[in-house]
Coordinates of C-alpha atoms and ligand atoms in Angstrom, one line a residue:
X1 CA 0.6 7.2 7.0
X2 CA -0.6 5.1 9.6
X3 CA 0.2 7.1 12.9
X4 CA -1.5 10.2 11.1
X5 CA -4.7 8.1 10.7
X6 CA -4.6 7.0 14.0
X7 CA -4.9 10.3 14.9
X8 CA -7.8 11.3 12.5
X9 CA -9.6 8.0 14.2
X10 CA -8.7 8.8 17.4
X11 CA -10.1 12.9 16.9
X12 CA -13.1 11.7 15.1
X13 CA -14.1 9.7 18.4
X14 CA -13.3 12.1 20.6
X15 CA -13.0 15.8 18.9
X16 CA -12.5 17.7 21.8
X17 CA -9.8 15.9 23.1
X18 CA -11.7 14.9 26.4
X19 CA -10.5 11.6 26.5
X20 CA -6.9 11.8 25.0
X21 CA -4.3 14.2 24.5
X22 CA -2.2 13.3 21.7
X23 CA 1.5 14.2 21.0
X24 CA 3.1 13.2 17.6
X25 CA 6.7 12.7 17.3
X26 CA 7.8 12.2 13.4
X27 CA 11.5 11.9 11.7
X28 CA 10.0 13.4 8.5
X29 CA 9.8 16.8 8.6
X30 CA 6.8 17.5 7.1
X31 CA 3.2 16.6 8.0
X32 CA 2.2 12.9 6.6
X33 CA 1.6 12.7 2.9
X34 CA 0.5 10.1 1.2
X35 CA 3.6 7.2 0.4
X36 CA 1.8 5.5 -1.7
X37 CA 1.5 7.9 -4.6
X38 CA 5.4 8.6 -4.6
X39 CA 4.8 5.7 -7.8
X40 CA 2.7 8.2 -9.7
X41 CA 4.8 11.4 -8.1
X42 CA 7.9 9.5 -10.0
X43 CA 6.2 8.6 -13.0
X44 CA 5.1 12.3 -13.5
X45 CA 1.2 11.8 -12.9
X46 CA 1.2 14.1 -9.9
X47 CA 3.6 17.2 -9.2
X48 CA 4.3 16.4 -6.0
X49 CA 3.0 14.2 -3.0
X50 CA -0.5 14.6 -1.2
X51 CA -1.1 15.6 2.4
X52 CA -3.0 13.0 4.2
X53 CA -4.1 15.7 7.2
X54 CA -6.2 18.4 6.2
X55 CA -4.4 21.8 6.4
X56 CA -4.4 23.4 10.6
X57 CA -4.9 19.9 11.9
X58 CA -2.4 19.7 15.1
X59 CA -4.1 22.9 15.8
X60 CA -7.6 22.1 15.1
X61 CA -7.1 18.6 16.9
X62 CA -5.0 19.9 20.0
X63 CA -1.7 17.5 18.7
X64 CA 1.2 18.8 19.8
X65 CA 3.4 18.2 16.8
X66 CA 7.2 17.7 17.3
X67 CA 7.6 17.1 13.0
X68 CA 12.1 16.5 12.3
X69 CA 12.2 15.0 15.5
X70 CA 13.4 11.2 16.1
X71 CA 12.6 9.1 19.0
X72 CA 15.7 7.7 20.3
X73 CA 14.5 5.8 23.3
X74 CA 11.7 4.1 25.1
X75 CA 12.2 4.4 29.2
X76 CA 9.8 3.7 31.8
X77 CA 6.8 5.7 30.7
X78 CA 9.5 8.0 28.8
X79 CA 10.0 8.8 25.4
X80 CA 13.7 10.1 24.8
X81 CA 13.3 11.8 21.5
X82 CA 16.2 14.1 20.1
X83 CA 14.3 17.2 21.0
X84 CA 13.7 16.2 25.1
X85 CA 11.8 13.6 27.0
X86 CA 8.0 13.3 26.6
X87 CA 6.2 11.2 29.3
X88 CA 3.5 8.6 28.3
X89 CA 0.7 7.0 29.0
X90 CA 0.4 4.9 26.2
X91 CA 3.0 4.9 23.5
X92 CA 2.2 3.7 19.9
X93 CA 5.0 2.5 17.3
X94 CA 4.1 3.8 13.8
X95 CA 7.3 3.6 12.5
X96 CA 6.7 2.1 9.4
X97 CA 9.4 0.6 7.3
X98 CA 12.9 1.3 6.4
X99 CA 14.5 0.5 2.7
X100 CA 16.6 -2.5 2.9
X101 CA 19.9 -2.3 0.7
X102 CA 21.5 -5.2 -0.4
X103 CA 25.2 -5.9 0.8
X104 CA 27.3 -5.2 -1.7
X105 CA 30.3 -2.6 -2.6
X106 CA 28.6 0.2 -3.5
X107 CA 25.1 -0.2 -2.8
X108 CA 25.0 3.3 -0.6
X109 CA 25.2 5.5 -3.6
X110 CA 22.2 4.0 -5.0
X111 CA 18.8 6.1 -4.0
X112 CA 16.5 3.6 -2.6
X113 CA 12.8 4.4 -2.9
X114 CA 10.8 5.0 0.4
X115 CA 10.5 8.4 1.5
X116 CA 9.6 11.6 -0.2
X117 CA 13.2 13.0 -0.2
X118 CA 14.1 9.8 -2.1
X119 CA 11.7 10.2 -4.4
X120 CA 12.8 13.9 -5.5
X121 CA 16.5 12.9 -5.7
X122 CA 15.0 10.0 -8.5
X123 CA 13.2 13.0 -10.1
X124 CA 15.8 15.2 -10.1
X125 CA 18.1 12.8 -11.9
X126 CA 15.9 11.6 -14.5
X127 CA 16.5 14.1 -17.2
X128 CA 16.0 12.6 -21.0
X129 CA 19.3 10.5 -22.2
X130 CA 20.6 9.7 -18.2
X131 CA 20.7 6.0 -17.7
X132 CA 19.3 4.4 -15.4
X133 CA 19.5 0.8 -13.2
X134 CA 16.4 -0.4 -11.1
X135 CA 17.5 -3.4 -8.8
X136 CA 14.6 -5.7 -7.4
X137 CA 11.4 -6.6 -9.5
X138 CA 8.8 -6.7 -6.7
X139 CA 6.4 -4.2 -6.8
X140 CA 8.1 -0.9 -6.0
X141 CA 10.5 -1.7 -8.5
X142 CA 8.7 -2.5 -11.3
X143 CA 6.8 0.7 -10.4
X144 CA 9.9 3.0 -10.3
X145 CA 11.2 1.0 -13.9
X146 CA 7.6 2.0 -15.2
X147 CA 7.9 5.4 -14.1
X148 CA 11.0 6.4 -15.3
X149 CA 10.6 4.6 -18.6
X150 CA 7.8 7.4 -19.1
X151 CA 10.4 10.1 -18.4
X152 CA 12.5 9.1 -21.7
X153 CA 15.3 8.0 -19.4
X154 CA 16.9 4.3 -20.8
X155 CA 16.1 1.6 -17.6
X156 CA 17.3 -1.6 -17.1
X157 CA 15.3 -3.8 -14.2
X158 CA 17.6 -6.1 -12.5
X159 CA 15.9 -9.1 -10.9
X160 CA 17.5 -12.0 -9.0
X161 CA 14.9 -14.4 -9.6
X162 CA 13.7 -16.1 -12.8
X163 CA 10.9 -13.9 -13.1
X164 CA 8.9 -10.8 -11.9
X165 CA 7.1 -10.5 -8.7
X166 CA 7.7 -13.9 -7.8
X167 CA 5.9 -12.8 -4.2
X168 CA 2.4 -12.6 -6.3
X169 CA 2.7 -14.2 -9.7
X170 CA 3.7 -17.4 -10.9
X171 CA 6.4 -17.7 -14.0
X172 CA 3.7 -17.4 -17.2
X173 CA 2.1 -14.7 -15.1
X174 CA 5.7 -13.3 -14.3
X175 CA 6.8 -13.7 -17.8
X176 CA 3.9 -12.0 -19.5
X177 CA 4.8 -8.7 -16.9
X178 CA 7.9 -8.9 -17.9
X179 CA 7.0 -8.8 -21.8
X180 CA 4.8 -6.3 -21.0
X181 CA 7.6 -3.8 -18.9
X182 CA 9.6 -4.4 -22.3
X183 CA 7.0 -3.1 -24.5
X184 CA 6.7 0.4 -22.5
X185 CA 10.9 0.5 -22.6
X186 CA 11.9 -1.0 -19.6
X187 CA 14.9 -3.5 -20.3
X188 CA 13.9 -6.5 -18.2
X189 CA 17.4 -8.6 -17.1
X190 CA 16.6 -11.8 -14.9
X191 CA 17.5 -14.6 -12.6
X192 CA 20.8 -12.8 -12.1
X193 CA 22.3 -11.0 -9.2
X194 CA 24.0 -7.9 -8.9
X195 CA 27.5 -8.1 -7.2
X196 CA 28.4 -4.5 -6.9
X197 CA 27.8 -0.8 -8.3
X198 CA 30.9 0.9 -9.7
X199 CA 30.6 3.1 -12.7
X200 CA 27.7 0.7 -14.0
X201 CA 26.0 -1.9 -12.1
X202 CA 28.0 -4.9 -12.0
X203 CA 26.6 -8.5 -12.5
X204 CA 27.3 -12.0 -11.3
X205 CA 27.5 -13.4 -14.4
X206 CA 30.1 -11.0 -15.5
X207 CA 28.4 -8.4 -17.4
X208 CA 27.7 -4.9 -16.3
X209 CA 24.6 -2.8 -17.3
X210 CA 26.3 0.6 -18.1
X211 CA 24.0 3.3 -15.8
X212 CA 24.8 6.9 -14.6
X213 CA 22.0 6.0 -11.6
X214 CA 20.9 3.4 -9.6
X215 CA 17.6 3.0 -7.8
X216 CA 17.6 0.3 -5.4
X217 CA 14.0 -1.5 -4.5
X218 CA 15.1 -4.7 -2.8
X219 CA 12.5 -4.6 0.3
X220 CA 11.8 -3.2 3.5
X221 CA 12.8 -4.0 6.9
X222 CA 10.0 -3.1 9.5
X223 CA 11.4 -0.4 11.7
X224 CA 11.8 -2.0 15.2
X225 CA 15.2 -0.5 16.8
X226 CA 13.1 1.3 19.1
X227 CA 11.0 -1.5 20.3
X228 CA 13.9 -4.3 20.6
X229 CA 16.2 -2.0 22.5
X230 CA 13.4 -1.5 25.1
X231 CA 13.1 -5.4 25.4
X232 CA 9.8 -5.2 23.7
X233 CA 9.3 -8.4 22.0
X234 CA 10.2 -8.4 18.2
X235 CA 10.0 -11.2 15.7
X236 CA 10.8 -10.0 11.6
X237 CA 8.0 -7.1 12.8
X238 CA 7.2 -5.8 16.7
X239 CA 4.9 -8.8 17.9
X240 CA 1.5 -7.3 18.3
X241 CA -1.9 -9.4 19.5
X242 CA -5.4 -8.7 18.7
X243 CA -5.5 -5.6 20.5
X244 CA -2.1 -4.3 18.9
X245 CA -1.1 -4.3 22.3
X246 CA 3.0 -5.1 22.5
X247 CA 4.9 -7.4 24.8
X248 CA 4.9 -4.4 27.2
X249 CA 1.4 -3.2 28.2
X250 CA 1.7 0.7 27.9
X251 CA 2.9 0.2 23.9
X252 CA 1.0 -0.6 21.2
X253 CA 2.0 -0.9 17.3
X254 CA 0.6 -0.4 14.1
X255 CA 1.2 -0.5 10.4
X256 CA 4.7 -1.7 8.9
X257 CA 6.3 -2.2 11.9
X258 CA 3.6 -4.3 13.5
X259 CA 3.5 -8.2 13.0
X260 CA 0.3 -9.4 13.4
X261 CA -0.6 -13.1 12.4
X262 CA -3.2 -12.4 10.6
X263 CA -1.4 -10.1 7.5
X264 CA 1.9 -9.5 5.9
X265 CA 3.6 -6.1 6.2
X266 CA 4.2 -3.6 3.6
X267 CA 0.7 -2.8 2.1
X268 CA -1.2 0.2 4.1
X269 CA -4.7 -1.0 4.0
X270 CA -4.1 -3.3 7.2
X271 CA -2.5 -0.8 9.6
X272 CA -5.5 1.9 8.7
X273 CA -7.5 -1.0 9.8
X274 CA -5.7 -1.2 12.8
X275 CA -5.7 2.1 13.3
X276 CA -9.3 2.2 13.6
X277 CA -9.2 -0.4 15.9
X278 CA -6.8 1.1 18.1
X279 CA -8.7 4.2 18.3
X280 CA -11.5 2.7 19.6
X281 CA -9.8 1.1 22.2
X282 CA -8.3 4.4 23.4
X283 CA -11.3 5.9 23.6
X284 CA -13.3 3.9 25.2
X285 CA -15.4 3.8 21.8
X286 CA -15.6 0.2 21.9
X287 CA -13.7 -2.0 24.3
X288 CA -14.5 -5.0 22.1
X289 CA -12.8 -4.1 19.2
X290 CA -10.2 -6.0 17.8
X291 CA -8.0 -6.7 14.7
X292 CA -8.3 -10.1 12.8
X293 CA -6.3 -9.6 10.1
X294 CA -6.4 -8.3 6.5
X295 CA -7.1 -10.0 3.1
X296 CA -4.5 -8.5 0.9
X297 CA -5.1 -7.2 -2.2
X298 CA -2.1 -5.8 -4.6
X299 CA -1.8 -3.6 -7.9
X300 CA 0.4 -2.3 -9.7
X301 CA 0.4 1.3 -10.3
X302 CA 2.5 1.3 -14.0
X303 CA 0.6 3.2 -16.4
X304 CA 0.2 0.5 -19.3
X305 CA 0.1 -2.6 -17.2
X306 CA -2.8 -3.4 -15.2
X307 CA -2.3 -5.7 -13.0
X308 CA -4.3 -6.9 -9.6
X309 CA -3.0 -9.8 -7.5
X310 CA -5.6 -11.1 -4.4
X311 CA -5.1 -13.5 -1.6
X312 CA -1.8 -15.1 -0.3
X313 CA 0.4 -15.9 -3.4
X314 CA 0.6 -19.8 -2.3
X315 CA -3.2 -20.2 -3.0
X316 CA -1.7 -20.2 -6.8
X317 CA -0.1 -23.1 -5.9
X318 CA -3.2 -24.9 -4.4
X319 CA -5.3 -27.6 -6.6
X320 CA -7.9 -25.3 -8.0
X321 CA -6.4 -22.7 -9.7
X322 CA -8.0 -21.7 -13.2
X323 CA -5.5 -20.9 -15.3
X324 CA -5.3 -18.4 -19.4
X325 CA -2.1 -17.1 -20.1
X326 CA -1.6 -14.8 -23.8
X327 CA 2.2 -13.4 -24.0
X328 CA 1.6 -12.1 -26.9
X329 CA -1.6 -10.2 -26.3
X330 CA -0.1 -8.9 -23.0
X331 CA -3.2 -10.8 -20.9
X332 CA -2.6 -13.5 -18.2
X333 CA -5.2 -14.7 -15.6
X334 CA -5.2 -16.8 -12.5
X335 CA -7.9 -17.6 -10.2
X336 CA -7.6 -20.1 -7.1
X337 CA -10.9 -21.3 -6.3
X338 CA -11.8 -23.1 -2.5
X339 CA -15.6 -24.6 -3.7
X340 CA -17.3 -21.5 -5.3
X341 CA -15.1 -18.7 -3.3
X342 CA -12.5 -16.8 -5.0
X343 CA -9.1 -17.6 -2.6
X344 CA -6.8 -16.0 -4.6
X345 CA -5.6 -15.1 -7.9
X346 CA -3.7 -12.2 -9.8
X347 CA -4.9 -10.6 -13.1
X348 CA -2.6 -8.8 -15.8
X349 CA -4.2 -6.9 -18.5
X350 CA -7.7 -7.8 -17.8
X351 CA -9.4 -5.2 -16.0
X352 CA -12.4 -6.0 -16.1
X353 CA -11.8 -9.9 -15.0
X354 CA -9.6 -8.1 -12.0
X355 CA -12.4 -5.9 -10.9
X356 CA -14.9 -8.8 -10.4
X357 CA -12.3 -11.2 -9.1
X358 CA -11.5 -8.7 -6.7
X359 CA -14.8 -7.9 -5.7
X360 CA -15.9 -11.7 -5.3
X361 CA -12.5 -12.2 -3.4
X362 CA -14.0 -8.6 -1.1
X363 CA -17.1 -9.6 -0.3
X364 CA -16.7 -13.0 -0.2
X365 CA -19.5 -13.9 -2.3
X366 CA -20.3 -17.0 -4.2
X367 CA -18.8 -17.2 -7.7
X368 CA -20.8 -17.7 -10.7
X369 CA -20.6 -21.2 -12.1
X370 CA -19.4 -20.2 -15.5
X371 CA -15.6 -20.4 -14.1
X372 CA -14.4 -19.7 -17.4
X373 CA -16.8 -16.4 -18.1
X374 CA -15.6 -15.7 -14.5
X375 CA -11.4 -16.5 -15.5
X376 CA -12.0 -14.3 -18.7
X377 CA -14.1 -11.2 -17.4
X378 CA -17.2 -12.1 -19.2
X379 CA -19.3 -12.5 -15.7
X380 CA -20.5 -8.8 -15.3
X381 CA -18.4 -7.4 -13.5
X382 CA -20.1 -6.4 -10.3
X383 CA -18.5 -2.6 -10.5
X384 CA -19.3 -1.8 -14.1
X385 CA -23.1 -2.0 -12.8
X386 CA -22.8 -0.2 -9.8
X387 CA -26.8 -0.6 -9.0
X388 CA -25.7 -4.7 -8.8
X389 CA -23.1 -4.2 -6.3
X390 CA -23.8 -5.7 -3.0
X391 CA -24.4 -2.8 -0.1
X392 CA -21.5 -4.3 1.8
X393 CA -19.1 -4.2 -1.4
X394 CA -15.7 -2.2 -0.9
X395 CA -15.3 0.1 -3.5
X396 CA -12.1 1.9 -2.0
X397 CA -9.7 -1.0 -0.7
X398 CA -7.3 2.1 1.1
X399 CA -9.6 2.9 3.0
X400 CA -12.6 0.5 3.3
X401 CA -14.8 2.2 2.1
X402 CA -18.1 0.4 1.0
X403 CA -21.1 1.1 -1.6
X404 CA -23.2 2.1 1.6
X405 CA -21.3 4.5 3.0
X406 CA -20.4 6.2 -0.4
X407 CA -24.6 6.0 -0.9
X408 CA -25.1 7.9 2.5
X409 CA -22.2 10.6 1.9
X410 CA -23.9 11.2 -1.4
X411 CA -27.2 11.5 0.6
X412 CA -25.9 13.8 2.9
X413 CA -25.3 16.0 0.3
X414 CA -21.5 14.8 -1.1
X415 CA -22.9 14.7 -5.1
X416 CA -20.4 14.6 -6.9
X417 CA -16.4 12.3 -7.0
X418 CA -14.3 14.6 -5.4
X419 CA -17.1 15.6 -2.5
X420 CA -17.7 11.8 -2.0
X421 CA -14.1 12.0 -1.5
X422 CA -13.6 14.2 0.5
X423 CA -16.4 12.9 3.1
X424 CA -15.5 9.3 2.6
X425 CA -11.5 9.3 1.8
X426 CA -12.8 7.3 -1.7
X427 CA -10.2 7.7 -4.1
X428 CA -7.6 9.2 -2.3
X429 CA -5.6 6.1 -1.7
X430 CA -3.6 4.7 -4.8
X431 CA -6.5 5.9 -7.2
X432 CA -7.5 2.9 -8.7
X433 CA -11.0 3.1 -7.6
X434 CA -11.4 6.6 -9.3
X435 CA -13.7 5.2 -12.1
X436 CA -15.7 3.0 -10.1
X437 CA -16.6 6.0 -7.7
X438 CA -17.2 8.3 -11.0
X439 CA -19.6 5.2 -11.9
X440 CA -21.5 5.1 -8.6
X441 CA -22.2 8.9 -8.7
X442 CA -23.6 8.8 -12.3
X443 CA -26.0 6.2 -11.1
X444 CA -27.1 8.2 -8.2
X445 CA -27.3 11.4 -10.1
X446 CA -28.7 9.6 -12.7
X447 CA -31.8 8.0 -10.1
X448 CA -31.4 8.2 -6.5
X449 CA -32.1 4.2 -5.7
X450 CA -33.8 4.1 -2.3
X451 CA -33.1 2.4 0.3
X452 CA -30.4 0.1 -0.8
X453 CA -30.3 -3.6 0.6
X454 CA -27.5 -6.6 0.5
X455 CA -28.5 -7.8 -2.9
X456 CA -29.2 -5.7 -5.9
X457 CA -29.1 -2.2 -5.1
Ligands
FAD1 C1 6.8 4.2 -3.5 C2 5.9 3.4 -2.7 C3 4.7 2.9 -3.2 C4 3.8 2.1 -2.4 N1 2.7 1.7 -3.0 C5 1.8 1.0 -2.2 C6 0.6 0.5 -2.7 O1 0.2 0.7 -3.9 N2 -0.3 -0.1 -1.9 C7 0.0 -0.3 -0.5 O2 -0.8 -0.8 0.2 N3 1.2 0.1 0.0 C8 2.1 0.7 -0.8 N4 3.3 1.1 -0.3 C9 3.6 0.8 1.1 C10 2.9 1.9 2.1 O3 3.4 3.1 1.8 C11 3.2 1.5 3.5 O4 2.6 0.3 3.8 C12 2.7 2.6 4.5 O5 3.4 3.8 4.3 C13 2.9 2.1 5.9 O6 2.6 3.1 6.7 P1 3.3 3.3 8.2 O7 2.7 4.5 8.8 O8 3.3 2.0 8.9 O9 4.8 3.6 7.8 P2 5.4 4.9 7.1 O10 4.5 5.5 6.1 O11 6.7 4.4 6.6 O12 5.6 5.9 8.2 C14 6.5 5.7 9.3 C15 7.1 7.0 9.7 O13 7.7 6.9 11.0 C16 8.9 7.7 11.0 N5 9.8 7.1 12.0 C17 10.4 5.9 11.9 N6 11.2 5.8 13.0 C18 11.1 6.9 13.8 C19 11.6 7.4 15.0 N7 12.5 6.6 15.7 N8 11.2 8.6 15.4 C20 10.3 9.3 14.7 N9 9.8 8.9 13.6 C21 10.2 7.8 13.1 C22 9.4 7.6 9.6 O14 10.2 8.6 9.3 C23 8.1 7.6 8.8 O15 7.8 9.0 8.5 C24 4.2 1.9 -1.1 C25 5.4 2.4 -0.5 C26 6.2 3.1 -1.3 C27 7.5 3.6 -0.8

């Protein structure tokens, strides 16, 4: 995802390729498509997965393409890939992320779920009455639970600790996930590990959940054989600085594979970010440019659970944390305050509450004193009224796109959702911005507002 929006960045400053020629070399065989949405392609919301490049690209860009090709080695100003050398000026690692399998007997028939491949083989195998293990309840695997529960298949979510994405909730939050999962059909088994997959998926306390398939989601690995082998330096991630520039001069990394101090790995937003940067570095676009960092925002796409997590989970654990929490009712929120900024927090079944809490957490802007209309949703929320959102807002958190530049796509004539998509990538990330960009183009269709300004619109 990330090497093919480098390229995008990297075409869109210089379109005739005056200032760099650009060769591509990807394991997958087909052109990027969006990873993200392999959670909806599972759950049956979308046939199949989307291209991220439009359709002639490598042509239209002057990329040479080398697509089911693997680089095998970095030499000196060499790439060894497995269909001949390419020299190099400048070599960037997008390798992304590998699956990480636990090590246990067994554990190499499960499917794990990263790439496209993986995700038809879950597909395939999900017919009605087939039964189904999920190992790991972080994210992906709460996803890929969620999304097979909706194909009538029976689904039983093994996690080792006491409760649910323990990376971005605390235990009530955890707990009312959990309850939640249950509800849609998702049999939720915790704070046990999983010793081995033989005919069923055996347990350490004994038991064994009887499944025909197993769907392993227990984390990703950055993908750095490349980089250590060639003495670049490499910590859990290849070691990047400010200028994604590597231990070795000529390389550069971005996205999963890059460690950067200033984000986590595993989310996409921050390696389009650095993408950007990057590009404008290899242009010549802007010398100055560097990467800080990323404030990471989470959801969770299970049709029937909303669920929004900001900030670094351990701002949860800090001293001013508001806290409501309703099992029953399926509705949990957090919010970890520093003075009147919103830190951090994680929202389940409010979406409202998580669309202002992520807005305020965005733009950085000062919180209403009501704390408790804030906790509960009751502060408008800044995207229900789109004429109140700040210029600089970010409506689209894949692709950082703001209220301004959807206001001056839909000036230059993009009038409609899927045109201000298409001209500002809005939406075409996980999706959950969809209504909020439907919102802002009834307001402008409904009165074009003007010159817009940092305050109210
Ligand atoms: C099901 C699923 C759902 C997700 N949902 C979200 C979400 O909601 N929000 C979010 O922010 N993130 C999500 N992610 C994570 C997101 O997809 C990644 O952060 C993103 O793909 C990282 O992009 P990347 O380009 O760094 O790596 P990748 O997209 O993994 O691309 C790396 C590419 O490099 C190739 N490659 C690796 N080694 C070599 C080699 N030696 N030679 C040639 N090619 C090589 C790989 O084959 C791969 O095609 C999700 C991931 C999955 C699997």
């Amino acid at each position: 995802m990330v090497g093919a929006r480098l390229l995008e960045e990297v075409r869109r400053r210089d379109p005739r390729g005056e200032s760099v020629e650009l060769t591509v070399v990807g394991a997958e065989a087909r052109p990027a498509y969006n990873r993200v949405l392999l959670s909806t392609v599972l759950a049956g919301g979308l046939p199949s997965a989307v291209d991220l490049l439009p359709d002639g690209w490598a042509q239209e860009w002057g990329v040479d393409a080398r697509l089911g090709a693997a680089a095998t080695a970095i030499g000196d100003g060499i790439l060894h890939t497995t269909t001949g050398d390419l020299p190099f000026d400048v070599l960037v690692l997008a390798t992304g992320s590998r699956a990480w399998l636990p090590p246990m007997p067994g554990a190499e028939q499960g499917i794990p779920f990263r790439d496209l491949d993986d995700c038809a083989r879950i597909v395939e195998r999900a017919r009605p009455g087939v039964r189904f293990a999920v190992l790991g309840g972080g994210l992906l695997g709460c996803e890929a639970a969620r999304g097979l529960a909706g194909r009538d298949v029976k689904v039983t979510l093994v996690h080792p600790k006491p409760h649910l994405l323990e990376r971005q909730l605390d235990p009530s939050g955890g707990a009312v996930l959990g309850a939640a999962l249950e509800r849609l059909g998702v049999d939720v088994r915790l704070g046990v590990r999983a010793t081995s997959w033989d005919r069923g998926l055996h347990l350490a306390d004994g038991s064994v959940i009887a499944a025909d398939e197993l769907v392993i989601a227990t984390g990703v690995r950055p993908e750095t054989a490349l980089a250590e082998a060639a003495g670049i330096a490499v910590d859990h991630g290849i070691v990047v600085d400010d200028r994604l520039a590597t231990s070795d001069p000529r390389v550069f990394a971005i996205g999963d594979c890059a460690q950067h101090p200033g984000t986590g790995t595993g989310l996409v937003q921050p390696g389009w970010e650095q993408a950007a940067v990057l590009a404008d570095l290899l242009t010549g676009t802007d010398q100055a440019a560097r990467y800080t960092g990323t404030r990471p925002v989470t959801r969770l796409k299970a049709r029937g659970v909303d669920l929004a997590t900001v900030g670094a989970p351990a701002a949860l654990d800090g001293a001013d944390v508001l806290r409501f929490a309703d099992p029953a009712g399926g509705r949990y929120a957090a919010l970890a305050m520093d003075g009147d900024r919103v830190v951090g927090g994680a929202m389940i079944g409010m979406p409202e509450a998580a669309a202002t809490m992520v807005q305020y957490f965005d733009t950085g802007a000062p919180a209403p004193s009501d704390r408790l209309g804030l906790l509960l949703g009751r502060t408008p929320a800044m995207t229900s009224d789109p004429g109140r959102l700040p210029a600089s807002a970010v409506v689209c958190r894949c692709n950082t796109v703001t209220k301004s530049a959807l206001v001056t796509a839909w000036r230059a004539g993009a009038t409609d959702p899927a045109a201000l998509g298409r001209a500002t990538r809005a939406g075409t990330g996980c999706g959950s911005c969809t209504d909020t960009v439907c919102g802002l183009a009834d307001w402008l269709a409904a009165a074009d507002p003007g010159p817009i300004t940092e305050g109210a619109a």
